[in-house]
Amino acid sequence: MSTPTSSSTSSSSGTEQRAARAAALDAADPLARYVGAFVPSADVVAYLDGNSLGRPTRASAERLARFATEQWGARLIRGWDEEWYDLPLTLGDRIGAAALGAGPGQAFVADSTTVILYKLVRAALGAPSVAGRDEVVLDSGNFPTDRYVLEGVAREHGVTLRWVAPAHDGGVTPEQVAEVLTDRTALVVLSHVAYRSGYLSDAAGITRLAHDAGALVLWDLCHSAGAVPVELDAWGVDLAVGCTYKYLNGGPGAPAFGYVRADLQDALTQPIQGWMGSAAPFEMGPGYAPHPGARGFLSGTPAIVGMLAMQDMVDLVAEAGMGAIRAKSVALTELALELVDDLLVPLGARVASPRDTGLRGSHVTVDHEAFEATLPLLWARGVIPDFRRPDGLRLGLSPLSTSFDEVRVGVEAVRDALAEVTAARAR
Ligand SMILES: *Cc1c(COP(=O)(O)O)cnc(C)c1O
């Protein structure tokens, strides 16, 4: 397609201009002080993968160290009575208030996104309001685990999957959902922000459409929570699930959150009937009865150690506010797109994310068949983007931990590595 040119973008004055522009954006950033709240990595100059694994906060590093001695070590089994037994629900409430637009008593922390998704899908299919309905709407662009879970439930439960096919650089639109909704639709399962393109779906509009058709909705918020505003209560959402190790910085394998709308909780039965979600866990009774409320969606012993780090990030999100976080996220992705247009598109890269700000989450994806070959070079130089096969480079911009200059340094490094790889191939 296009060939590399020796335009001003690769000259030192271009670099200086870009550096000055990024520095000005950082100087004017009302959230700039939060960048210093995260543990630095000695060899990393641009971390552009906070949408896959958020960085630890400094507070979390201390909390994790203290936990072993002051909580686990000092309180021992008493910790369960003092704090841990309630933590899945108290932490769910904090996440709900800071990042989900959810009032108390509806969100909980447990399991993984995959497992909560399974539990909530099964619970939804058994809801009295959708009795006799046998179709589930989903999309072919969703994250693999979401598609796999639904394939399994379809086999197990005898429901038919109605697939929507989003555009490569887009996501599921209300029009596409309207086309497949029928009086047989029981449930619509979609991601609010598409994991590959970053497309931001109209969650309120699609929820309304689904409800008008008599169906329930389940939103996957993995790439939304902590990055884009979410208003579960105001949108009338039935069910939601999401990761805490992405923009909520809970650390590798941190448990997920689930949300079940308050007035639906009594009507739903989840399939993994464990003692921690039972009416009286310590009675050790003969048969299972679900605990009323959100606790009934828990199953086994909660992963307390995994719930430590996210608490500090939730505090930061609550303090900064989702409005300010979204404003910075938009500015970061705007800068990334500008740099991609200047530096990568001339080398044959294609933007695979929405250019319309209102339709974009907090990452930008760019396609080029040589990106995979640039990764070892980038990692060796302390530049860490995300890569999705076959050719997508994701620039994940976690608003509180990413500076504008980091975006500049990162995209310039991608340009250099791409130019080197393509030049070596041409020889
Ligand atoms: C990251 C992600 C997941 C991951 O699920 P786990 O159970 O934590 O492995 C699921 N769904 C979406 C949309 C994701 O982006």
Short mmCIF file of C-alpha atoms and ligand atoms in Angstrom, two decimals:
data_model
loop_
_atom_site.label_atom_id
_atom_site.label_comp_id
_atom_site.label_asym_id
_atom_site.label_seq_id
_atom_site.Cartn_x
_atom_site.Cartn_y
_atom_site.Cartn_z
CA MET A 1 0.00 0.00 0.00
CA SER A 2 1.86 3.11 1.16
CA THR A 3 5.64 3.19 1.43
CA PRO A 4 7.70 4.64 4.25
CA THR A 5 8.73 8.21 3.46
CA SER A 6 11.30 10.45 5.03
CA SER A 7 8.65 12.95 6.04
CA SER A 8 8.97 15.40 8.89
CA THR A 9 7.31 12.82 11.19
CA SER A 10 10.54 10.84 11.40
CA SER A 11 12.82 13.86 11.75
CA SER A 12 14.10 15.06 15.07
CA SER A 13 11.98 18.22 14.88
CA GLY A 14 8.88 16.00 14.53
CA THR A 15 9.96 14.13 17.65
CA GLU A 16 10.52 17.39 19.52
CA GLN A 17 7.13 18.73 18.50
CA ARG A 18 5.41 15.56 19.62
CA ALA A 19 7.31 15.55 22.91
CA ALA A 20 6.32 19.17 23.54
CA ARG A 21 2.69 18.42 22.78
CA ALA A 22 2.60 15.38 25.10
CA ALA A 23 4.33 17.38 27.83
CA ALA A 24 1.72 20.14 27.50
CA LEU A 25 -1.09 17.59 27.79
CA ASP A 26 0.51 16.09 30.90
CA ALA A 27 0.97 19.54 32.43
CA ALA A 28 -2.72 20.32 31.91
CA ASP A 29 -3.96 16.89 33.07
CA PRO A 30 -6.00 17.22 36.29
CA LEU A 31 -5.38 13.51 37.01
CA ALA A 32 -1.61 13.62 36.36
CA ARG A 33 -0.78 13.13 40.04
CA TYR A 34 -2.25 9.61 39.97
CA VAL A 35 0.51 8.30 37.67
CA GLY A 36 2.83 8.36 40.70
CA ALA A 37 0.40 6.23 42.70
CA PHE A 38 1.50 3.08 40.84
CA VAL A 39 4.53 0.86 41.36
CA PRO A 40 7.13 1.77 38.72
CA SER A 41 8.77 -0.95 36.65
CA ALA A 42 12.49 -0.30 36.25
CA ASP A 43 12.78 -1.38 32.61
CA VAL A 44 9.39 -0.23 31.25
CA VAL A 45 9.17 3.12 29.46
CA ALA A 46 5.64 2.68 28.04
CA TYR A 47 3.09 0.28 29.52
CA LEU A 48 0.22 0.15 27.04
CA ASP A 49 -1.44 -3.02 28.31
CA GLY A 50 -3.31 -1.81 31.39
CA ASN A 51 -6.49 -3.11 29.76
CA SER A 52 -5.16 -6.67 30.09
CA LEU A 53 -3.38 -6.41 33.43
CA GLY A 54 -3.47 -3.15 35.36
CA ARG A 55 -0.36 -2.03 37.24
CA PRO A 56 -0.25 -2.44 41.03
CA THR A 57 -0.79 0.68 43.10
CA ARG A 58 1.88 1.50 45.68
CA ALA A 59 -0.82 1.15 48.33
CA SER A 60 -1.54 -2.39 47.12
CA ALA A 61 2.11 -3.37 47.32
CA GLU A 62 2.05 -2.35 50.99
CA ARG A 63 -1.35 -3.90 51.64
CA LEU A 64 -0.25 -7.25 50.20
CA ALA A 65 2.88 -7.29 52.37
CA ARG A 66 0.96 -6.25 55.50
CA PHE A 67 -1.75 -8.80 54.92
CA ALA A 68 0.51 -11.77 55.53
CA THR A 69 1.63 -10.51 58.93
CA GLU A 70 -1.12 -8.23 60.25
CA GLN A 71 -4.25 -9.95 58.97
CA TRP A 72 -3.67 -13.56 58.03
CA GLY A 73 -0.71 -14.04 60.39
CA ALA A 74 -2.11 -12.10 63.35
CA ARG A 75 -5.85 -12.65 63.15
CA LEU A 76 -5.77 -16.20 61.75
CA ILE A 77 -9.20 -17.83 61.55
CA ARG A 78 -10.78 -14.89 63.43
CA GLY A 79 -10.33 -12.90 60.19
CA TRP A 80 -13.35 -14.63 58.71
CA ASP A 81 -15.68 -13.27 61.38
CA GLU A 82 -14.00 -9.89 61.51
CA GLU A 83 -13.92 -9.06 57.80
CA TRP A 84 -13.49 -11.79 55.20
CA TYR A 85 -16.90 -13.44 55.29
CA ASP A 86 -18.56 -10.16 54.27
CA LEU A 87 -15.81 -8.94 51.94
CA PRO A 88 -17.35 -10.31 48.69
CA LEU A 89 -20.42 -8.15 49.34
CA THR A 90 -18.87 -5.06 50.95
CA LEU A 91 -16.29 -4.89 48.15
CA GLY A 92 -19.02 -5.49 45.57
CA ASP A 93 -20.87 -2.48 46.97
CA ARG A 94 -17.72 -0.34 46.76
CA ILE A 95 -17.09 -1.33 43.13
CA GLY A 96 -20.77 -0.79 42.37
CA ALA A 97 -20.71 2.73 43.80
CA ALA A 98 -17.35 3.77 42.30
CA ALA A 99 -17.55 2.25 38.84
CA LEU A 100 -20.87 0.59 38.00
CA GLY A 101 -23.64 3.01 38.92
CA ALA A 102 -25.03 0.29 41.17
CA GLY A 103 -26.73 0.83 44.51
CA PRO A 104 -25.82 -1.46 47.42
CA GLY A 105 -26.83 -5.10 47.70
CA GLN A 106 -26.53 -5.96 44.01
CA ALA A 107 -22.83 -6.49 43.21
CA PHE A 108 -20.52 -9.17 44.61
CA VAL A 109 -16.94 -10.34 44.07
CA ALA A 110 -16.29 -14.02 43.41
CA ASP A 111 -14.96 -16.70 41.08
CA SER A 112 -13.71 -15.59 37.64
CA THR A 113 -15.60 -13.71 34.93
CA THR A 114 -16.03 -17.03 33.10
CA VAL A 115 -17.63 -18.77 36.08
CA ILE A 116 -19.90 -15.86 37.09
CA LEU A 117 -20.97 -15.56 33.46
CA TYR A 118 -21.98 -19.22 33.48
CA LYS A 119 -23.85 -18.86 36.76
CA LEU A 120 -25.75 -15.75 35.67
CA VAL A 121 -26.62 -17.09 32.21
CA ARG A 122 -28.01 -20.26 33.76
CA ALA A 123 -29.89 -18.23 36.35
CA ALA A 124 -31.36 -15.96 33.66
CA LEU A 125 -32.57 -18.88 31.54
CA GLY A 126 -34.51 -20.15 34.54
CA ALA A 127 -36.19 -16.80 35.26
CA PRO A 128 -39.99 -17.00 35.33
CA SER A 129 -40.27 -13.91 33.10
CA VAL A 130 -38.63 -15.74 30.17
CA ALA A 131 -40.24 -19.17 30.72
CA GLY A 132 -40.82 -20.95 27.41
CA ARG A 133 -38.31 -18.78 25.52
CA ASP A 134 -35.37 -20.65 24.00
CA GLU A 135 -33.04 -18.22 22.20
CA VAL A 136 -29.95 -16.32 23.36
CA VAL A 137 -28.52 -13.38 21.40
CA LEU A 138 -24.71 -13.01 21.35
CA ASP A 139 -22.04 -11.82 18.94
CA SER A 140 -19.19 -13.40 17.04
CA GLY A 141 -16.82 -10.59 18.06
CA ASN A 142 -17.09 -11.24 21.78
CA PHE A 143 -14.18 -12.51 23.87
CA PRO A 144 -13.69 -16.27 23.45
CA THR A 145 -14.69 -17.24 26.98
CA ASP A 146 -18.09 -15.55 26.59
CA ARG A 147 -18.76 -17.42 23.33
CA TYR A 148 -17.50 -20.72 24.73
CA VAL A 149 -19.60 -20.49 27.90
CA LEU A 150 -22.71 -19.78 25.83
CA GLU A 151 -21.97 -22.67 23.46
CA GLY A 152 -21.75 -24.95 26.47
CA VAL A 153 -24.95 -23.64 28.06
CA ALA A 154 -26.75 -23.98 24.72
CA ARG A 155 -25.79 -27.65 24.53
CA GLU A 156 -26.65 -28.29 28.17
CA HIS A 157 -29.90 -26.33 28.24
CA GLY A 158 -31.18 -26.83 24.68
CA VAL A 159 -31.32 -23.15 23.71
CA THR A 160 -30.54 -21.75 20.26
CA LEU A 161 -27.78 -19.15 19.85
CA ARG A 162 -28.65 -16.18 17.62
CA TRP A 163 -25.35 -14.69 16.44
CA VAL A 164 -24.82 -11.04 15.55
CA ALA A 165 -21.72 -10.28 13.41
CA PRO A 166 -20.18 -6.90 14.30
CA ALA A 167 -17.83 -4.99 11.96
CA HIS A 168 -14.10 -5.68 12.42
CA ASP A 169 -13.45 -2.11 13.56
CA GLY A 170 -16.80 -1.71 15.30
CA GLY A 171 -19.21 -3.54 17.58
CA VAL A 172 -22.79 -4.56 18.12
CA THR A 173 -25.35 -1.86 17.27
CA PRO A 174 -28.96 -1.53 18.48
CA GLU A 175 -30.09 -2.08 14.86
CA GLN A 176 -28.30 -5.43 14.72
CA VAL A 177 -29.83 -6.53 18.02
CA ALA A 178 -33.31 -5.43 16.91
CA GLU A 179 -32.98 -7.67 13.85
CA VAL A 180 -32.49 -10.86 15.85
CA LEU A 181 -34.80 -10.21 18.82
CA THR A 182 -38.00 -12.26 18.71
CA ASP A 183 -40.66 -13.38 21.16
CA ARG A 184 -38.43 -16.42 21.71
CA THR A 185 -35.43 -14.40 22.97
CA ALA A 186 -34.72 -15.17 26.62
CA LEU A 187 -31.40 -13.35 27.04
CA VAL A 188 -29.01 -10.96 25.28
CA VAL A 189 -25.31 -11.31 26.25
CA LEU A 190 -22.91 -8.65 24.96
CA SER A 191 -19.74 -6.82 25.91
CA HIS A 192 -20.17 -3.13 26.67
CA VAL A 193 -16.68 -2.35 25.28
CA ALA A 194 -15.49 -4.80 22.59
CA TYR A 195 -12.21 -6.41 23.65
CA ARG A 196 -10.64 -6.15 20.20
CA SER A 197 -11.88 -2.96 18.54
CA GLY A 198 -12.68 -1.03 21.71
CA TYR A 199 -16.18 -0.24 20.34
CA LEU A 200 -18.45 1.21 23.05
CA SER A 201 -21.95 -0.20 22.71
CA ASP A 202 -25.15 1.69 23.47
CA ALA A 203 -25.88 -0.33 26.59
CA ALA A 204 -28.88 1.75 27.64
CA GLY A 205 -30.48 1.55 24.18
CA ILE A 206 -29.87 -2.17 23.71
CA THR A 207 -31.14 -2.91 27.23
CA ARG A 208 -34.36 -1.03 26.39
CA LEU A 209 -34.77 -2.97 23.13
CA ALA A 210 -34.26 -6.29 24.88
CA HIS A 211 -36.76 -5.40 27.60
CA ASP A 212 -39.32 -4.26 25.01
CA ALA A 213 -38.99 -7.73 23.47
CA GLY A 214 -39.49 -9.36 26.89
CA ALA A 215 -35.87 -10.57 27.18
CA LEU A 216 -33.26 -10.14 29.91
CA VAL A 217 -29.79 -8.62 29.31
CA LEU A 218 -26.37 -9.50 30.66
CA TRP A 219 -23.55 -7.02 30.03
CA ASP A 220 -19.91 -8.07 30.17
CA LEU A 221 -18.07 -5.05 31.61
CA CYS A 222 -14.50 -6.41 31.49
CA HIS A 223 -13.18 -3.52 29.38
CA SER A 224 -15.52 -0.94 30.91
CA ALA A 225 -15.21 -1.08 34.70
CA GLY A 226 -12.87 1.68 35.82
CA ALA A 227 -12.42 3.10 32.30
CA VAL A 228 -15.82 4.22 30.97
CA PRO A 229 -18.88 5.36 32.93
CA VAL A 230 -21.41 2.62 33.61
CA GLU A 231 -24.92 3.22 35.00
CA LEU A 232 -26.37 -0.23 35.62
CA ASP A 233 -29.24 0.95 37.83
CA ALA A 234 -30.21 3.87 35.59
CA TRP A 235 -30.03 1.73 32.44
CA GLY A 236 -32.26 -0.91 34.04
CA VAL A 237 -29.70 -3.65 33.40
CA ASP A 238 -30.64 -7.10 34.69
CA LEU A 239 -27.26 -8.80 35.02
CA ALA A 240 -23.61 -7.90 34.58
CA VAL A 241 -20.19 -9.39 35.07
CA GLY A 242 -16.63 -8.13 34.72
CA CYS A 243 -12.94 -8.52 35.45
CA THR A 244 -11.13 -6.76 38.27
CA TYR A 245 -7.58 -7.32 36.99
CA LYS A 246 -7.93 -5.00 33.98
CA TYR A 247 -8.87 -1.35 34.74
CA LEU A 248 -9.53 -2.18 38.42
CA ASN A 249 -5.91 -3.29 38.95
CA GLY A 250 -6.72 -6.28 41.15
CA GLY A 251 -3.67 -8.27 40.02
CA PRO A 252 -3.29 -11.48 38.02
CA GLY A 253 -6.23 -13.82 38.57
CA ALA A 254 -8.10 -11.47 40.92
CA PRO A 255 -11.73 -12.61 41.26
CA ALA A 256 -14.45 -11.05 39.13
CA PHE A 257 -17.54 -9.03 40.03
CA GLY A 258 -21.14 -9.88 39.27
CA TYR A 259 -24.30 -7.76 39.42
CA VAL A 260 -27.88 -8.95 39.80
CA ARG A 261 -30.57 -6.25 39.87
CA ALA A 262 -32.18 -6.15 43.32
CA ASP A 263 -35.74 -6.90 42.25
CA LEU A 264 -34.63 -9.92 40.20
CA GLN A 265 -32.60 -11.63 42.90
CA ASP A 266 -35.40 -13.64 44.49
CA ALA A 267 -36.63 -14.91 41.12
CA LEU A 268 -33.26 -16.30 40.04
CA THR A 269 -31.52 -19.53 41.01
CA GLN A 270 -27.86 -19.96 40.19
CA PRO A 271 -26.56 -23.43 39.36
CA ILE A 272 -23.46 -23.80 41.60
CA GLN A 273 -25.12 -24.35 44.97
CA GLY A 274 -22.23 -24.00 47.39
CA TRP A 275 -22.25 -23.53 51.13
CA MET A 276 -20.98 -19.91 51.00
CA GLY A 277 -24.09 -18.88 49.08
CA SER A 278 -26.46 -20.87 51.25
CA ALA A 279 -28.91 -19.45 53.76
CA ALA A 280 -26.91 -20.55 56.78
CA PRO A 281 -23.35 -21.56 55.85
CA PHE A 282 -22.25 -22.45 59.37
CA GLU A 283 -25.28 -24.56 60.26
CA MET A 284 -23.84 -27.31 58.04
CA GLY A 285 -27.41 -28.34 57.33
CA PRO A 286 -28.64 -31.32 55.32
CA GLY A 287 -29.93 -29.52 52.23
CA TYR A 288 -29.25 -26.32 50.24
CA ALA A 289 -31.41 -23.24 50.52
CA PRO A 290 -30.10 -20.07 48.84
CA HIS A 291 -29.17 -17.07 50.95
CA PRO A 292 -31.47 -14.16 50.13
CA GLY A 293 -29.97 -11.27 48.18
CA ALA A 294 -26.63 -11.02 46.39
CA ARG A 295 -24.96 -13.54 48.72
CA GLY A 296 -27.03 -16.28 47.10
CA PHE A 297 -24.89 -15.89 43.97
CA LEU A 298 -21.71 -16.94 45.81
CA SER A 299 -20.62 -20.57 45.75
CA GLY A 300 -17.42 -21.58 47.56
CA THR A 301 -14.92 -19.93 49.90
CA PRO A 302 -14.09 -16.49 48.53
CA ALA A 303 -10.54 -15.68 47.33
CA ILE A 304 -9.71 -13.11 50.00
CA VAL A 305 -6.04 -12.74 49.00
CA GLY A 306 -7.20 -11.99 45.46
CA MET A 307 -9.49 -9.23 46.73
CA LEU A 308 -6.74 -7.16 48.36
CA ALA A 309 -5.19 -5.11 45.57
CA MET A 310 -8.41 -4.04 43.83
CA GLN A 311 -9.49 -2.23 47.02
CA ASP A 312 -6.80 0.42 46.57
CA MET A 313 -7.68 0.99 42.91
CA VAL A 314 -11.38 1.23 43.74
CA ASP A 315 -10.47 3.94 46.27
CA LEU A 316 -8.55 5.85 43.57
CA VAL A 317 -11.41 5.48 41.06
CA ALA A 318 -13.92 6.74 43.65
CA GLU A 319 -11.69 9.69 44.52
CA ALA A 320 -10.92 10.70 40.90
CA GLY A 321 -14.50 10.09 39.71
CA MET A 322 -15.60 8.29 36.55
CA GLY A 323 -16.38 11.57 34.76
CA ALA A 324 -12.78 12.80 35.05
CA ILE A 325 -11.44 9.32 34.28
CA ARG A 326 -13.49 9.16 31.08
CA ALA A 327 -12.33 12.65 30.04
CA LYS A 328 -8.70 11.58 30.40
CA SER A 329 -9.36 8.28 28.64
CA VAL A 330 -10.86 10.14 25.66
CA ALA A 331 -7.88 12.51 25.51
CA LEU A 332 -5.42 9.58 25.69
CA THR A 333 -7.10 7.64 22.86
CA GLU A 334 -7.37 10.84 20.77
CA LEU A 335 -3.62 11.37 21.14
CA ALA A 336 -2.94 7.71 20.34
CA LEU A 337 -5.02 7.92 17.14
CA GLU A 338 -3.27 11.11 16.10
CA LEU A 339 0.15 9.48 16.59
CA VAL A 340 -0.97 6.31 14.81
CA ASP A 341 -2.13 8.39 11.84
CA ASP A 342 1.15 10.32 11.76
CA LEU A 343 3.60 7.50 12.40
CA LEU A 344 2.06 4.07 11.67
CA VAL A 345 -0.46 4.59 8.88
CA PRO A 346 2.36 5.76 6.53
CA LEU A 347 3.95 2.33 7.17
CA GLY A 348 0.80 0.49 6.08
CA ALA A 349 -0.98 0.11 9.44
CA ARG A 350 -4.78 0.36 9.59
CA VAL A 351 -6.86 1.70 12.48
CA ALA A 352 -9.29 -1.00 13.66
CA SER A 353 -11.10 1.03 16.34
CA PRO A 354 -13.93 3.56 16.07
CA ARG A 355 -12.78 7.08 15.22
CA ASP A 356 -15.92 8.53 16.79
CA THR A 357 -15.03 9.35 20.40
CA GLY A 358 -18.52 8.50 21.62
CA LEU A 359 -18.18 4.98 20.24
CA ARG A 360 -14.75 4.20 21.71
CA GLY A 361 -13.63 2.76 25.05
CA SER A 362 -10.12 3.17 26.46
CA HIS A 363 -8.03 1.30 23.92
CA VAL A 364 -7.07 1.72 20.28
CA THR A 365 -6.36 -1.22 17.98
CA VAL A 366 -4.16 -0.99 14.91
CA ASP A 367 -3.65 -3.78 12.38
CA HIS A 368 -0.46 -4.61 10.46
CA GLU A 369 0.71 -8.04 9.37
CA ALA A 370 4.23 -7.32 10.69
CA PHE A 371 3.18 -6.35 14.23
CA GLU A 372 3.76 -9.80 15.67
CA ALA A 373 7.40 -9.63 14.58
CA THR A 374 7.85 -6.26 16.34
CA LEU A 375 6.90 -7.59 19.78
CA PRO A 376 10.31 -9.01 20.82
CA LEU A 377 11.95 -5.71 19.82
CA LEU A 378 9.37 -3.67 21.73
CA TRP A 379 9.55 -5.79 24.87
CA ALA A 380 13.35 -5.59 24.84
CA ARG A 381 13.03 -1.79 24.68
CA GLY A 382 10.58 -1.59 27.59
CA VAL A 383 7.53 -0.87 25.44
CA ILE A 384 4.62 -3.17 26.20
CA PRO A 385 1.54 -3.02 24.02
CA ASP A 386 -0.98 -5.84 23.70
CA PHE A 387 -1.16 -8.11 20.67
CA ARG A 388 -4.21 -9.99 19.37
CA ARG A 389 -3.72 -12.51 16.55
CA PRO A 390 -3.48 -12.36 13.66
CA ASP A 391 -2.31 -8.75 13.29
CA GLY A 392 -3.84 -6.45 15.91
CA LEU A 393 -1.76 -4.27 18.21
CA ARG A 394 -3.90 -2.96 21.08
CA LEU A 395 -2.83 0.23 22.82
CA GLY A 396 -4.58 -0.05 26.18
CA LEU A 397 -4.62 3.29 28.00
CA SER A 398 -5.48 2.93 31.66
CA PRO A 399 -6.45 6.51 32.54
CA LEU A 400 -5.03 6.83 36.05
CA SER A 401 -1.69 5.11 35.42
CA THR A 402 -0.85 6.29 31.88
CA SER A 403 0.74 9.61 30.98
CA PHE A 404 0.39 11.32 27.62
CA ASP A 405 4.15 11.17 27.14
CA GLU A 406 4.04 7.42 27.70
CA VAL A 407 1.67 7.15 24.74
CA ARG A 408 4.04 9.22 22.60
CA VAL A 409 7.10 7.18 23.60
CA GLY A 410 5.17 3.96 22.97
CA VAL A 411 3.82 4.80 19.51
CA GLU A 412 7.20 6.19 18.42
CA ALA A 413 8.83 2.92 19.50
CA VAL A 414 6.22 0.94 17.56
CA ARG A 415 7.00 3.07 14.50
CA ASP A 416 10.75 2.39 14.86
CA ALA A 417 10.27 -1.36 15.35
CA LEU A 418 7.82 -1.63 12.46
CA ALA A 419 10.19 0.26 10.15
CA GLU A 420 13.06 -2.05 11.17
CA VAL A 421 11.05 -5.24 10.66
CA THR A 422 9.68 -4.19 7.28
CA ALA A 423 13.10 -2.96 6.11
CA ALA A 424 14.74 -6.25 7.11
CA ARG A 425 12.07 -8.16 5.18
CA ALA A 426 12.57 -6.00 2.09
CA ARG A 427 16.29 -6.79 1.99
C1 LIG B 1 -10.73 -10.41 29.79
C2 LIG B 1 -12.11 -10.88 29.47
C3 LIG B 1 -12.61 -12.06 30.03
C4 LIG B 1 -11.75 -12.92 30.91
O1 LIG B 1 -12.47 -13.85 31.66
P1 LIG B 1 -11.70 -14.65 32.83
O2 LIG B 1 -12.69 -15.59 33.35
O3 LIG B 1 -11.20 -13.63 33.80
O4 LIG B 1 -10.52 -15.33 32.20
C5 LIG B 1 -13.93 -12.40 29.73
N1 LIG B 1 -14.69 -11.63 28.92
C6 LIG B 1 -14.22 -10.50 28.35
C7 LIG B 1 -15.10 -9.68 27.47
C8 LIG B 1 -12.91 -10.10 28.60
O5 LIG B 1 -12.41 -9.00 28.03
#
